[in-house]
Short mmCIF file of C-alpha atoms in Angstrom, two decimals:
data_model
loop_
_atom_site.label_atom_id
_atom_site.label_comp_id
_atom_site.label_asym_id
_atom_site.label_seq_id
_atom_site.Cartn_x
_atom_site.Cartn_y
_atom_site.Cartn_z
CA MET O 1 17.05 -251.04 87.04
CA ALA O 2 14.06 -248.80 86.40
CA ASN O 3 13.01 -251.03 83.52
CA CYS O 4 12.51 -253.91 85.92
CA ILE O 5 9.67 -252.13 87.68
CA VAL O 6 6.53 -253.77 86.44
CA ASN O 7 3.75 -251.81 88.28
CA HIS O 8 2.91 -248.63 90.17
CA GLN O 9 3.04 -250.16 93.63
CA GLU O 10 6.58 -251.38 93.21
CA ARG O 11 7.59 -247.90 91.96
CA GLN O 12 6.16 -246.23 95.07
CA LEU O 13 7.98 -248.73 97.30
CA ARG O 14 11.26 -247.91 95.60
CA TYR O 15 10.53 -244.19 96.04
CA SER O 16 9.98 -244.71 99.80
CA GLN O 17 13.22 -246.68 100.16
CA ILE O 18 15.26 -244.04 98.39
CA ASP O 19 13.64 -241.25 100.46
CA ILE O 20 14.58 -243.11 103.62
CA GLU O 21 18.12 -243.47 102.44
CA ILE O 22 18.30 -239.75 101.51
CA ALA O 23 16.95 -238.76 104.89
CA THR O 24 19.54 -240.94 106.61
CA HIS O 25 22.37 -239.30 104.70
CA VAL O 26 20.96 -235.78 105.37
CA GLU O 27 20.79 -236.50 109.05
CA VAL O 28 24.39 -237.72 108.99
CA ILE O 29 25.48 -234.59 107.14
CA ARG O 30 23.54 -232.39 109.58
CA LYS O 31 25.29 -234.06 112.51
CA LEU O 32 28.59 -233.51 110.74
CA TYR O 33 27.78 -229.79 110.34
CA THR O 34 26.83 -229.66 114.04
CA ARG O 35 30.08 -231.26 115.07
CA ARG O 36 31.94 -228.84 112.81
CA ASN O 37 30.06 -225.79 114.20
CA MET O 38 30.87 -226.93 117.73
CA LEU O 39 34.54 -226.33 116.94
CA SER O 40 33.76 -222.56 116.61
CA PRO O 41 35.13 -220.54 119.53
CA LEU O 42 31.71 -218.93 119.89
CA CYS O 43 30.15 -222.31 120.65
CA SER O 44 32.58 -222.78 123.49
CA PHE O 45 30.86 -219.93 125.37
CA PRO O 46 28.84 -221.02 128.36
CA ALA O 47 25.07 -220.83 127.86
CA GLU O 48 24.86 -218.15 130.57
CA VAL O 49 27.26 -215.94 128.57
CA LEU O 50 25.37 -216.33 125.34
CA SER O 51 22.10 -215.59 127.15
CA GLU O 52 23.50 -212.23 128.32
CA ILE O 53 24.69 -211.46 124.80
CA PHE O 54 21.22 -212.12 123.49
CA THR O 55 19.84 -209.42 125.81
CA PHE O 56 21.80 -206.80 123.75
CA CYS O 57 20.21 -208.06 120.54
CA VAL O 58 16.64 -207.37 121.61
CA PRO O 59 15.50 -204.37 123.65
CA LEU O 60 13.99 -205.55 126.93
CA SER O 61 12.79 -202.26 128.43
CA ASP O 62 11.32 -198.81 127.79
CA PHE O 63 8.45 -200.43 125.89
CA VAL O 64 10.44 -200.67 122.66
CA ARG O 65 8.21 -202.38 120.09
CA ILE O 66 9.75 -205.70 119.28
CA ARG O 67 9.16 -207.18 115.84
CA SER O 68 8.91 -210.94 115.64
CA ARG O 69 11.83 -211.14 113.18
CA GLN O 70 14.24 -209.80 115.81
CA LEU O 71 13.45 -212.64 118.18
CA LEU O 72 13.22 -215.39 115.55
CA ASP O 73 16.55 -214.53 113.99
CA LEU O 74 18.25 -215.67 117.18
CA THR O 75 16.60 -219.06 117.07
CA HIS O 76 17.58 -219.68 113.36
CA VAL O 77 21.32 -219.40 113.68
CA CYS O 78 22.05 -222.88 114.90
CA ARG O 79 20.54 -225.58 117.10
CA ARG O 80 22.51 -224.57 120.17
CA TRP O 81 21.47 -220.93 119.87
CA ARG O 82 17.87 -222.00 119.48
CA GLU O 83 17.94 -224.22 122.54
CA ILE O 84 19.56 -221.48 124.62
CA ALA O 85 17.20 -218.74 123.39
CA LEU O 86 14.05 -220.83 123.94
CA ASP O 87 15.29 -221.70 127.43
CA PHE O 88 16.00 -218.08 128.36
CA PRO O 89 12.73 -216.62 129.85
CA ARG O 90 13.98 -213.03 130.07
CA LEU O 91 14.48 -212.91 126.29
CA TRP O 92 10.71 -213.35 125.76
CA SER O 93 9.53 -211.17 128.64
CA SER O 94 9.05 -207.89 126.69
CA VAL O 95 5.68 -208.31 124.97
CA ASP O 96 3.97 -205.79 122.71
CA VAL O 97 0.33 -206.70 122.12
CA GLY O 98 -0.86 -205.09 118.92
CA VAL O 99 2.47 -205.20 117.11
CA LEU O 100 3.26 -208.89 117.47
CA SER O 101 1.04 -211.59 116.09
CA LYS O 102 -1.36 -213.30 118.47
CA GLN O 103 0.49 -216.61 118.04
CA LEU O 104 3.82 -214.95 118.96
CA VAL O 105 2.32 -213.13 121.95
CA LEU O 106 1.01 -216.41 123.40
CA ALA O 107 4.29 -218.17 122.61
CA MET O 108 6.30 -215.40 124.31
CA LEU O 109 4.09 -215.48 127.44
CA GLU O 110 4.63 -219.23 127.60
CA ARG O 111 8.36 -218.97 127.06
CA ALA O 112 8.63 -216.12 129.68
CA ARG O 113 7.40 -218.58 132.27
CA GLU O 114 7.57 -216.80 135.62
CA SER O 115 10.07 -214.09 134.58
CA PRO O 116 9.00 -210.48 135.23
CA ILE O 117 7.16 -209.20 132.12
CA ILE O 118 7.28 -205.84 130.38
CA LEU O 119 3.94 -205.48 128.68
CA GLU O 120 2.70 -202.88 126.15
CA VAL O 121 -0.97 -203.07 125.08
CA PHE O 122 -2.91 -201.18 122.40
CA VAL O 123 -6.65 -201.62 122.66
CA ALA O 124 -8.69 -200.72 119.60
CA PRO O 125 -11.95 -198.81 119.80
CA THR O 126 -14.67 -201.38 119.21
CA ASP O 127 -16.83 -199.25 116.86
CA HIS O 128 -14.59 -196.49 115.52
CA SER O 129 -11.30 -198.12 114.55
CA ARG O 130 -11.76 -197.26 110.87
CA ASP O 131 -12.92 -193.70 111.68
CA LEU O 132 -9.78 -193.12 113.68
CA GLY O 133 -7.48 -194.63 111.06
CA CYS O 134 -6.26 -197.27 113.45
CA ALA O 135 -6.08 -199.96 110.81
CA ASP O 136 -3.63 -197.96 108.73
CA ASP O 137 -1.70 -195.91 111.23
CA LEU O 138 -1.42 -198.16 114.27
CA GLU O 139 -1.87 -201.84 114.79
CA LEU O 140 -4.35 -202.17 117.64
CA THR O 141 -6.12 -205.16 119.09
CA ASN O 142 -9.63 -205.74 120.21
CA ASP O 143 -9.20 -209.48 120.69
CA LEU O 144 -10.88 -209.75 124.07
CA GLU O 145 -9.74 -213.34 124.60
CA LEU O 146 -6.15 -212.34 123.93
CA LEU O 147 -6.46 -209.34 126.27
CA LYS O 148 -7.97 -211.56 128.99
CA THR O 149 -5.09 -213.98 128.60
CA VAL O 150 -2.51 -211.20 128.70
CA PHE O 151 -3.99 -209.50 131.78
CA SER O 152 -4.23 -212.85 133.56
CA ARG O 153 -0.44 -212.50 133.92
CA LEU O 154 -0.64 -209.21 135.84
CA HIS O 155 0.86 -210.90 138.91
CA GLN O 156 4.24 -211.13 137.04
CA ILE O 157 4.21 -207.78 135.14
CA CYS O 158 6.81 -205.25 136.28
CA GLU O 159 6.20 -202.56 133.64
CA LEU O 160 2.84 -201.98 132.00
CA SER O 161 1.81 -199.56 129.23
CA VAL O 162 -1.77 -199.37 127.94
CA ASP O 163 -3.13 -197.23 125.10
CA PHE O 164 -6.92 -197.50 125.25
CA PRO O 165 -10.26 -195.85 124.22
CA PRO O 166 -12.63 -194.41 126.85
CA SER O 167 -14.95 -197.41 126.47
CA TYR O 168 -12.24 -199.62 127.93
CA ALA O 169 -11.51 -197.46 131.00
CA ARG O 170 -13.80 -199.35 133.43
CA THR O 171 -12.56 -202.75 132.29
CA LEU O 172 -8.96 -201.57 132.65
CA ALA O 173 -9.68 -200.30 136.13
CA GLU O 174 -11.03 -203.74 137.10
CA TYR O 175 -7.89 -205.41 135.78
CA LEU O 176 -5.66 -202.94 137.65
CA SER O 177 -7.54 -203.58 140.87
CA SER O 178 -6.42 -207.23 140.73
CA SER O 179 -3.13 -208.28 142.34
CA THR O 180 -0.03 -206.77 140.70
CA PRO O 181 2.59 -207.34 143.37
CA ILE O 182 5.73 -206.52 141.28
CA LEU O 183 4.40 -203.71 139.05
CA GLN O 184 6.81 -200.79 139.28
CA GLU O 185 5.98 -198.66 136.22
CA LEU O 186 2.50 -197.89 134.87
CA THR O 187 1.80 -195.83 131.73
CA LEU O 188 -1.72 -195.07 130.58
CA VAL O 189 -2.67 -193.24 127.36
CA ALA O 190 -6.26 -192.51 126.40
CA GLU O 191 -7.80 -191.07 123.25
CA PRO O 192 -10.00 -189.11 123.74
CA PRO O 193 -9.36 -188.04 127.40
CA VAL O 194 -11.15 -190.06 130.13
CA LEU O 195 -11.20 -190.46 133.91
CA VAL O 196 -10.29 -194.00 134.94
CA PRO O 197 -12.67 -195.05 137.77
CA LEU O 198 -11.27 -197.05 140.69
CA SER O 199 -13.40 -199.58 142.58
CA GLN O 200 -10.79 -199.84 145.31
CA PRO O 201 -7.54 -198.07 146.31
CA LEU O 202 -4.79 -199.20 143.95
CA PRO O 203 -1.91 -199.09 146.47
CA ASP O 204 -3.37 -202.23 148.07
CA SER O 205 -2.89 -204.10 144.74
CA MET O 206 0.24 -202.24 143.60
CA PRO O 207 2.57 -202.13 146.63
CA ARG O 208 5.73 -201.54 144.49
CA LEU O 209 4.41 -198.98 142.03
CA ASP O 210 6.72 -195.94 141.96
CA VAL O 211 6.56 -194.56 138.41
CA LEU O 212 3.17 -193.36 137.00
CA THR O 213 2.61 -191.73 133.58
CA LEU O 214 -0.84 -190.42 132.68
CA THR O 215 -1.56 -189.01 129.21
CA SER O 216 -5.08 -187.77 128.45
CA CYS O 217 -6.38 -189.73 131.39
CA ALA O 218 -6.30 -189.55 135.17
CA PHE O 219 -7.23 -191.31 138.36
CA PRO O 220 -9.30 -189.42 140.89
CA TRP O 221 -6.98 -186.78 142.37
CA ASP O 222 -7.78 -187.84 145.92
CA SER O 223 -6.64 -191.43 145.21
CA PRO O 224 -3.83 -192.70 147.51
CA ILE O 225 -2.09 -194.12 144.46
CA TYR O 226 -0.06 -190.89 144.20
CA GLY O 227 1.30 -191.23 147.76
CA ARG O 228 4.07 -193.80 147.14
CA LEU O 229 5.35 -192.58 143.80
CA THR O 230 8.89 -191.45 143.14
CA GLN O 231 7.98 -190.26 139.56
CA LEU O 232 4.77 -188.69 138.32
CA HIS O 233 4.34 -187.67 134.70
CA LEU O 234 1.18 -185.85 133.59
CA ALA O 235 0.36 -184.74 130.03
CA CYS O 236 -2.65 -183.37 128.14
CA LEU O 237 -5.04 -183.37 131.11
CA LEU O 238 -7.46 -180.92 129.58
CA ASP O 239 -11.10 -180.19 130.13
CA ASP O 240 -12.55 -181.87 133.18
CA LEU O 241 -9.41 -183.95 133.85
CA SER O 242 -7.30 -180.93 134.77
CA PRO O 243 -6.78 -180.75 138.52
CA THR O 244 -7.79 -177.61 140.38
CA PRO O 245 -5.03 -175.91 142.42
CA GLU O 246 -6.59 -177.42 145.57
CA GLU O 247 -6.61 -180.92 144.04
CA LEU O 248 -3.00 -180.58 142.86
CA TRP O 249 -2.02 -179.34 146.33
CA ILE O 250 -3.65 -182.39 148.00
CA THR O 251 -2.09 -184.76 145.49
CA LEU O 252 1.48 -183.36 145.94
CA GLN O 253 1.06 -183.10 149.69
CA SER O 254 0.68 -186.87 149.94
CA ALA O 255 3.60 -187.53 147.53
CA THR O 256 6.41 -187.06 150.05
CA SER O 257 8.59 -189.58 148.22
CA LEU O 258 8.32 -187.79 144.88
CA GLU O 259 11.61 -187.32 143.04
CA VAL O 260 10.49 -186.44 139.53
CA LEU O 261 7.45 -184.39 138.46
CA THR O 262 6.65 -183.52 134.83
CA VAL O 263 3.56 -181.53 133.79
CA ASP O 264 2.81 -180.87 130.11
CA TRP O 265 -0.23 -178.95 128.99
CA CYS O 266 -2.40 -180.12 131.88
CA PHE O 267 -4.06 -177.00 133.16
CA GLY O 268 -5.31 -175.11 130.11
CA GLN O 269 -6.49 -171.56 130.30
CA LEU O 270 -7.92 -170.19 133.55
CA ASP O 271 -10.29 -167.25 133.87
CA ALA O 272 -8.55 -165.75 136.87
CA GLN O 273 -5.66 -166.38 139.21
CA PRO O 274 -6.82 -168.99 141.79
CA ALA O 275 -7.12 -167.64 145.31
CA ALA O 276 -5.48 -170.84 146.63
CA TRP O 277 -2.06 -169.39 145.80
CA ASP O 278 -2.47 -166.92 148.62
CA THR O 279 -2.48 -169.68 151.23
CA PRO O 280 0.26 -169.23 153.89
CA LYS O 281 0.94 -172.99 153.87
CA LEU O 282 4.11 -174.45 152.45
CA LEU O 283 4.24 -177.71 150.58
CA ASP O 284 7.31 -179.80 151.30
CA LEU O 285 8.78 -182.03 148.57
CA PRO O 286 11.93 -183.00 150.44
CA ARG O 287 13.14 -185.63 147.89
CA ILE O 288 12.33 -183.87 144.65
CA LYS O 289 15.18 -183.79 142.14
CA TYR O 290 13.54 -182.71 138.93
CA ILE O 291 10.43 -180.66 138.06
CA ARG O 292 9.54 -179.87 134.46
CA MET O 293 6.47 -177.83 133.46
CA ASP O 294 5.31 -176.86 129.97
CA GLU O 295 2.18 -174.76 130.25
CA ALA O 296 0.15 -172.24 128.23
CA PHE O 297 -0.91 -170.27 131.31
CA LEU O 298 1.92 -168.30 132.78
CA SER O 299 0.45 -167.73 136.24
CA TYR O 300 0.13 -171.47 136.95
CA VAL O 301 3.91 -171.63 137.33
CA ASN O 302 3.51 -169.59 140.49
CA PHE O 303 1.58 -172.41 142.13
CA PHE O 304 5.01 -173.69 143.05
CA SER O 305 5.91 -170.51 144.88
CA ARG O 306 4.52 -172.23 147.91
CA VAL O 307 6.55 -175.45 147.32
CA ARG O 308 9.72 -175.99 149.27
CA ILE O 309 12.31 -178.17 147.44
CA PRO O 310 15.97 -179.09 147.99
CA PRO O 311 18.52 -176.55 146.72
CA TYR O 312 19.96 -178.77 144.00
CA ALA O 313 16.64 -179.71 142.41
CA HIS O 314 16.44 -179.20 138.64
CA LEU O 315 13.65 -176.94 137.51
CA SER O 316 12.73 -176.75 133.82
CA ILE O 317 9.87 -174.40 133.15
CA SER O 318 8.33 -173.31 129.84
CA SER O 319 5.40 -170.89 129.76
CA LEU O 320 3.36 -169.34 126.96
CA LEU O 321 1.75 -165.99 127.75
CA ALA O 322 -1.08 -165.07 125.37
CA VAL O 323 -2.56 -161.63 124.83
CA GLU O 324 -5.75 -162.61 126.72
CA ASP O 325 -3.71 -163.54 129.78
CA THR O 326 -2.50 -159.98 130.18
CA GLU O 327 -6.04 -158.85 131.00
CA PHE O 328 -5.63 -160.22 134.60
CA THR O 329 -1.82 -160.48 134.84
CA PRO O 330 -0.42 -157.43 136.68
CA PRO O 331 2.39 -155.62 134.82
CA ASP O 332 4.79 -156.34 137.70
CA PHE O 333 3.84 -160.04 137.87
CA PRO O 334 7.10 -161.94 138.43
CA PRO O 335 7.57 -164.33 135.55
CA ILE O 336 9.71 -166.57 137.77
CA SER O 337 8.39 -167.43 141.17
CA PRO O 338 10.47 -165.74 143.90
CA ASP O 339 10.86 -169.02 145.77
CA PHE O 340 12.33 -170.63 142.66
CA LEU O 341 15.22 -168.24 142.95
CA SER O 342 15.23 -168.08 146.77
CA ILE O 343 16.76 -171.58 146.93
CA HIS O 344 19.86 -170.04 145.37
CA ARG O 345 19.98 -167.11 147.70
CA ALA O 346 21.54 -168.91 150.69
CA GLU O 347 25.26 -168.82 151.28
CA GLN O 348 25.77 -172.35 152.65
CA GLY O 349 25.99 -175.32 150.40
CA ILE O 350 25.91 -173.39 147.11
CA SER O 351 28.85 -171.75 145.45
CA CYS O 352 30.01 -170.56 142.03
CA ASN O 353 26.65 -170.55 140.35
CA THR O 354 26.01 -168.88 136.99
CA LEU O 355 22.95 -166.85 136.05
CA GLN O 356 22.13 -166.42 132.37
CA ILE O 357 19.32 -164.23 130.93
CA LYS O 358 18.40 -163.91 127.25
CA LEU O 359 15.97 -161.33 126.02
CA ASP O 360 14.16 -160.33 122.84
CA LYS O 361 10.90 -158.46 122.38
CA ILE O 362 8.54 -161.42 122.82
CA SER O 363 10.40 -163.99 124.88
CA PHE O 364 13.09 -164.45 127.47
CA GLU O 365 15.09 -167.31 128.95
CA CYS O 366 16.65 -167.52 132.39
CA SER O 367 18.85 -170.23 133.76
CA ILE O 368 20.94 -170.87 136.86
CA HIS O 369 23.56 -173.62 136.87
CA ASP O 370 26.76 -174.60 138.58
CA GLY O 371 30.21 -174.07 137.18
CA SER O 372 31.28 -171.42 134.66
CA LEU O 373 30.26 -170.54 131.11
CA ASP O 374 33.48 -171.95 129.70
CA HIS O 375 32.14 -175.51 129.94
CA GLU O 376 29.07 -177.17 128.50
CA TYR O 377 26.23 -176.44 130.85
CA LYS O 378 22.99 -176.68 128.94
CA CYS O 379 20.93 -179.86 129.12
CA ASN O 380 19.42 -180.82 125.81
CA HIS O 381 18.22 -184.13 127.06
CA GLY O 382 15.07 -186.04 127.98
CA ASP O 383 13.62 -186.60 131.35
CA SER O 384 15.33 -190.04 131.60
CA ILE O 385 18.83 -188.50 132.25
CA TRP O 386 17.91 -185.45 134.23
CA ASP O 387 20.26 -186.57 136.99
CA LYS O 388 23.23 -185.80 134.76
CA CYS O 389 22.23 -182.15 134.30
CA ARG O 390 24.06 -179.28 135.94
CA VAL O 391 21.25 -176.75 135.47
CA PHE O 392 19.25 -175.88 138.61
CA LEU O 393 16.76 -173.54 136.88
CA ASP O 394 15.87 -173.30 133.21
CA HIS O 395 12.86 -171.02 132.61
CA LYS O 396 11.50 -169.82 129.26
CA ILE O 397 8.57 -167.52 128.54
CA ALA O 398 7.21 -166.72 125.10
CA TYR O 399 4.63 -164.03 124.55
CA GLU O 400 2.05 -164.80 121.82
CA GLY O 401 0.06 -162.19 120.00
CA GLY O 402 1.68 -158.93 121.17
CA GLU O 403 4.46 -156.63 120.03
CA THR O 404 6.45 -156.71 123.27
CA ILE O 405 6.32 -158.88 126.36
CA PRO O 406 4.12 -156.96 128.88
CA ILE O 407 5.93 -157.90 132.08
CA SER O 408 9.40 -157.25 133.28
CA PRO O 409 11.62 -160.36 133.25
CA PHE O 410 13.73 -158.90 136.03
CA ARG O 411 11.01 -158.57 138.63
CA SER O 412 11.89 -161.94 140.21
CA LEU O 413 15.40 -160.74 140.99
CA CYS O 414 14.07 -157.99 143.20
CA TYR O 415 12.24 -160.14 145.76
CA ASN O 416 13.54 -161.13 149.22
CA SER O 417 17.26 -161.30 149.85
CA PRO O 418 19.91 -161.06 147.07
CA LEU O 419 21.27 -163.99 145.11
CA PHE O 420 24.44 -164.50 147.10
CA SER O 421 25.33 -167.74 145.28
CA ILE O 422 25.76 -166.16 141.81
CA HIS O 423 29.41 -165.91 140.84
CA THR O 424 28.97 -165.31 137.13
CA ALA O 425 26.16 -163.54 135.20
CA GLU O 426 25.57 -163.38 131.47
CA LEU O 427 22.99 -161.11 129.93
CA ILE O 428 22.13 -161.30 126.20
CA VAL O 429 19.74 -158.63 124.85
CA THR O 430 18.87 -158.67 121.15
CA GLN O 431 18.45 -155.54 119.07
CA ASP O 432 14.65 -155.80 119.03
CA TYR O 433 14.18 -155.82 122.85
CA LEU O 434 12.23 -152.63 123.61
CA GLY O 435 12.08 -152.77 127.40
CA ASP O 436 14.14 -151.05 130.05
CA ILE O 437 16.98 -152.82 131.90
CA PRO O 438 16.83 -152.02 135.64
CA TRP O 439 20.56 -152.18 136.17
CA CYS O 440 20.39 -150.96 139.76
CA ASP O 441 17.98 -153.73 140.76
CA ILE O 442 19.99 -156.35 138.94
CA PHE O 443 23.28 -155.41 140.60
CA ILE O 444 21.62 -155.22 144.03
CA ALA O 445 20.31 -158.72 143.50
CA LEU O 446 23.81 -160.02 142.57
CA PRO O 447 26.11 -158.53 145.19
CA ARG O 448 28.77 -161.26 144.95
CA MET O 449 29.04 -161.35 141.21
CA GLN O 450 32.71 -161.62 140.11
CA CYS O 451 32.29 -162.15 136.38
CA LEU O 452 29.89 -160.34 134.04
CA ARG O 453 29.36 -161.25 130.40
CA ALA O 454 27.00 -159.07 128.38
CA THR O 455 25.87 -158.84 124.80
CA LEU O 456 24.16 -155.45 124.58
CA THR O 457 23.34 -152.55 122.25
CA SER O 458 25.51 -149.46 122.72
CA THR O 459 22.65 -147.57 124.47
CA ILE O 460 21.98 -150.34 127.01
CA LEU O 461 25.79 -150.85 127.43
CA ARG O 462 26.17 -147.13 128.26
CA GLN O 463 23.31 -147.32 130.77
CA MET O 464 25.01 -150.30 132.47
CA PHE O 465 28.32 -148.45 132.93
CA GLU O 466 26.48 -145.36 134.22
CA THR O 467 25.00 -147.54 136.96
CA LEU O 468 28.37 -149.20 137.74
CA ASN O 469 29.97 -145.76 138.14
CA PRO O 470 30.25 -144.78 141.84
CA ARG O 471 29.18 -141.29 140.78
CA SER O 472 25.64 -142.82 140.49
CA GLY O 473 25.55 -142.77 144.27
CA ALA O 474 26.32 -146.41 145.13
CA LEU O 475 29.13 -148.87 144.60
CA HIS O 476 27.50 -151.88 142.95
CA VAL O 477 28.95 -155.43 142.70
CA SER O 478 32.11 -154.53 144.59
CA GLN O 479 33.60 -157.98 143.95
CA LEU O 480 33.40 -157.66 140.13
CA ARG O 481 36.76 -158.65 138.70
CA GLU O 482 36.13 -159.70 135.11
CA MET O 483 33.96 -158.35 132.28
CA SER O 484 33.44 -159.70 128.80
CA LEU O 485 31.44 -157.41 126.56
CA LYS O 486 30.00 -157.78 123.07
CA GLY O 487 28.39 -154.88 121.24
CA GLY O 488 25.45 -154.99 118.89
CA GLY O 489 26.41 -152.87 115.84
CA ASN O 490 28.30 -149.59 115.55
CA PRO O 491 27.43 -146.97 118.11
CA ARG O 492 26.05 -143.65 116.93
CA ASN O 493 28.25 -141.79 119.38
CA PRO O 494 31.37 -143.84 120.18
CA LYS O 495 32.91 -140.94 122.01
CA ARG O 496 30.08 -140.80 124.52
CA LEU O 497 30.24 -144.57 125.08
CA GLY O 498 34.02 -144.54 125.43
CA GLU O 499 33.91 -141.68 127.93
CA CYS O 500 31.28 -143.49 130.01
CA ILE O 501 33.26 -146.76 130.09
CA ALA O 502 36.58 -145.05 130.95
CA ASP O 503 35.00 -142.81 133.63
CA ALA O 504 33.18 -145.69 135.30
CA LEU O 505 36.29 -147.93 135.51
CA GLU O 506 38.48 -145.01 136.66
CA GLN O 507 36.09 -144.13 139.45
CA ARG O 508 35.75 -147.78 140.55
CA SER O 509 39.58 -148.07 140.73
CA LEU O 510 39.70 -145.02 142.96
CA VAL O 511 37.50 -146.81 145.57
CA GLY O 512 39.51 -149.99 145.37
CA THR O 513 37.39 -152.00 142.93
CA VAL O 514 39.74 -152.83 140.06
CA LEU O 515 38.98 -155.10 137.11
CA ASP O 516 41.49 -157.91 136.54
CA LYS O 517 40.33 -158.58 132.97
CA LEU O 518 38.26 -156.70 130.38
CA THR O 519 37.39 -158.14 126.96
CA GLY O 520 35.51 -156.32 124.23
CA LYS O 521 34.24 -157.54 120.88
CA GLY O 522 32.38 -155.33 118.42
CA ILE O 523 32.76 -152.33 120.78
CA TYR O 524 34.51 -149.24 119.59
CA LEU O 525 36.65 -147.54 122.24
CA PRO O 526 38.45 -144.57 120.64
CA GLU O 527 41.56 -142.92 121.98
CA PRO O 528 42.24 -141.52 124.51
CA TYR O 529 39.54 -143.54 126.35
CA PHE O 530 41.25 -146.86 125.47
CA SER O 531 44.45 -145.63 127.13
CA LYS O 532 42.57 -144.52 130.24
CA VAL O 533 40.98 -147.94 130.58
CA GLU O 534 44.31 -149.60 129.95
CA CYS O 535 45.73 -147.76 132.98
CA VAL O 536 43.15 -149.13 135.43
CA VAL O 537 42.59 -152.66 134.06
CA LYS O 538 45.26 -155.28 134.44
CA ASP O 539 44.36 -157.29 131.31
CA ILE O 540 42.49 -155.70 128.41
CA LYS O 541 41.77 -157.41 125.11
CA GLY O 542 39.71 -156.85 121.99
CA PHE O 543 37.89 -153.53 121.38
CA SER O 544 38.66 -153.62 117.64
CA GLY O 545 38.54 -150.31 115.74
CA ILE O 546 40.06 -148.11 118.46
CA ASP O 547 41.75 -146.02 115.78
CA SER O 548 38.62 -145.67 113.70
CA TYR O 549 37.31 -142.61 115.50
CA ALA O 550 39.25 -139.49 116.34
CA VAL O 551 38.39 -137.39 119.33
#
């Protein structure tokens, strides 16, 4: 047949005819595959069900950076999946400008139609991108036309995150001043730090904003934007951005709806303790549920000594005390604000709380939580799930640059009325702790303690039992019914320690305060002191090595 072709034109005509025939057969085969695929049980799912399944394939919140491949894979499975995906606006409503290509960003905005949009934007410095390593480390955009197109959709953005240089602050403020009627979460990150100027009050343009995160940038502290927030997150507000105590007071005073407040490295080092802390005024945060502070300056924590919060609010405080801070920090300065603990002093509404204190020579940790120590109580979680935490107070202080921490970690227990709510106390003191333990003050502060757990050196353990002995002149913690003790190494004089423990428990039993349970681990209690203790304690366990020492 091919030999009958006499010229080039006829050959091309035959090619075209065969191509048409092939295309016809391919289309028939494609339709057969489509009919075959439609027999799959998955294809019998309603479009609404598949749409919801698609939402689990691609993150739609928390500003997770979405790669184009994740979205396009859904459209390449089959024709039906593609039609459903392209007709599902919410699937395309999480847009990351700077990670996705310009073409995909524009396509996603178009496919999102009028669905609420989650938008994350990275704006490149116009002159210093290479100096900052942006091209290699982070994909940023300085496509002004693209940014203009993206920000033209502010009226339908519900979550917005912008990482920007200082040169873009004024332009960003102008965009934010336009109408954003459904914006609920706003996150701004600047590098280097910058104040974002406002031409008009933002609450007028952001009526639904309730979560604000500011990192290395800030709005003016007298702005009414803070007044409607339920969550305020501040980080790295150094230099001129750091609020003064007066500015922070005014800001929080207007935030009566605030539920979550986090402050990380926002105040820097101060030259002296601000006089504003002496104000007799109280600041009410009636809805607060979670406060977290991480600061280098210990005294700034006490700003909140004038803040009144609900009794079940979660407080997570980390402080770093440097050597230079001690120049104006009194030796008896309470490391934990008295009012932090005072919320746990009342009898009504709070019961069976646990106090835990850990000490070494340069740091200490203090926590108050509900329940007992037999269950998981610590909260190693992020701010997003704070509401599942059972810890009311979690405070840590580290001393940098000195041999021993210069202030007493127990001073806070000695203020105002005792901690009536504490049912269980645990005290852990490492071998290298060089300070004194004011047992009398501790026991006076915990009058209703029923369970005491202590990990102590033999010397500190002996001092504790000397205070518990009614011979000391007072009957402390009269409701104490259970003790669990752990020693730190072999005592130099086990006889003296054994005599002290036995005498204290015997004297307490004579005045009607009898232990129900006593457990010892790593503590040597030689005879006959073990027998004496056994006579006055209902249930005694442990105390290995009782036969190792003869009296």
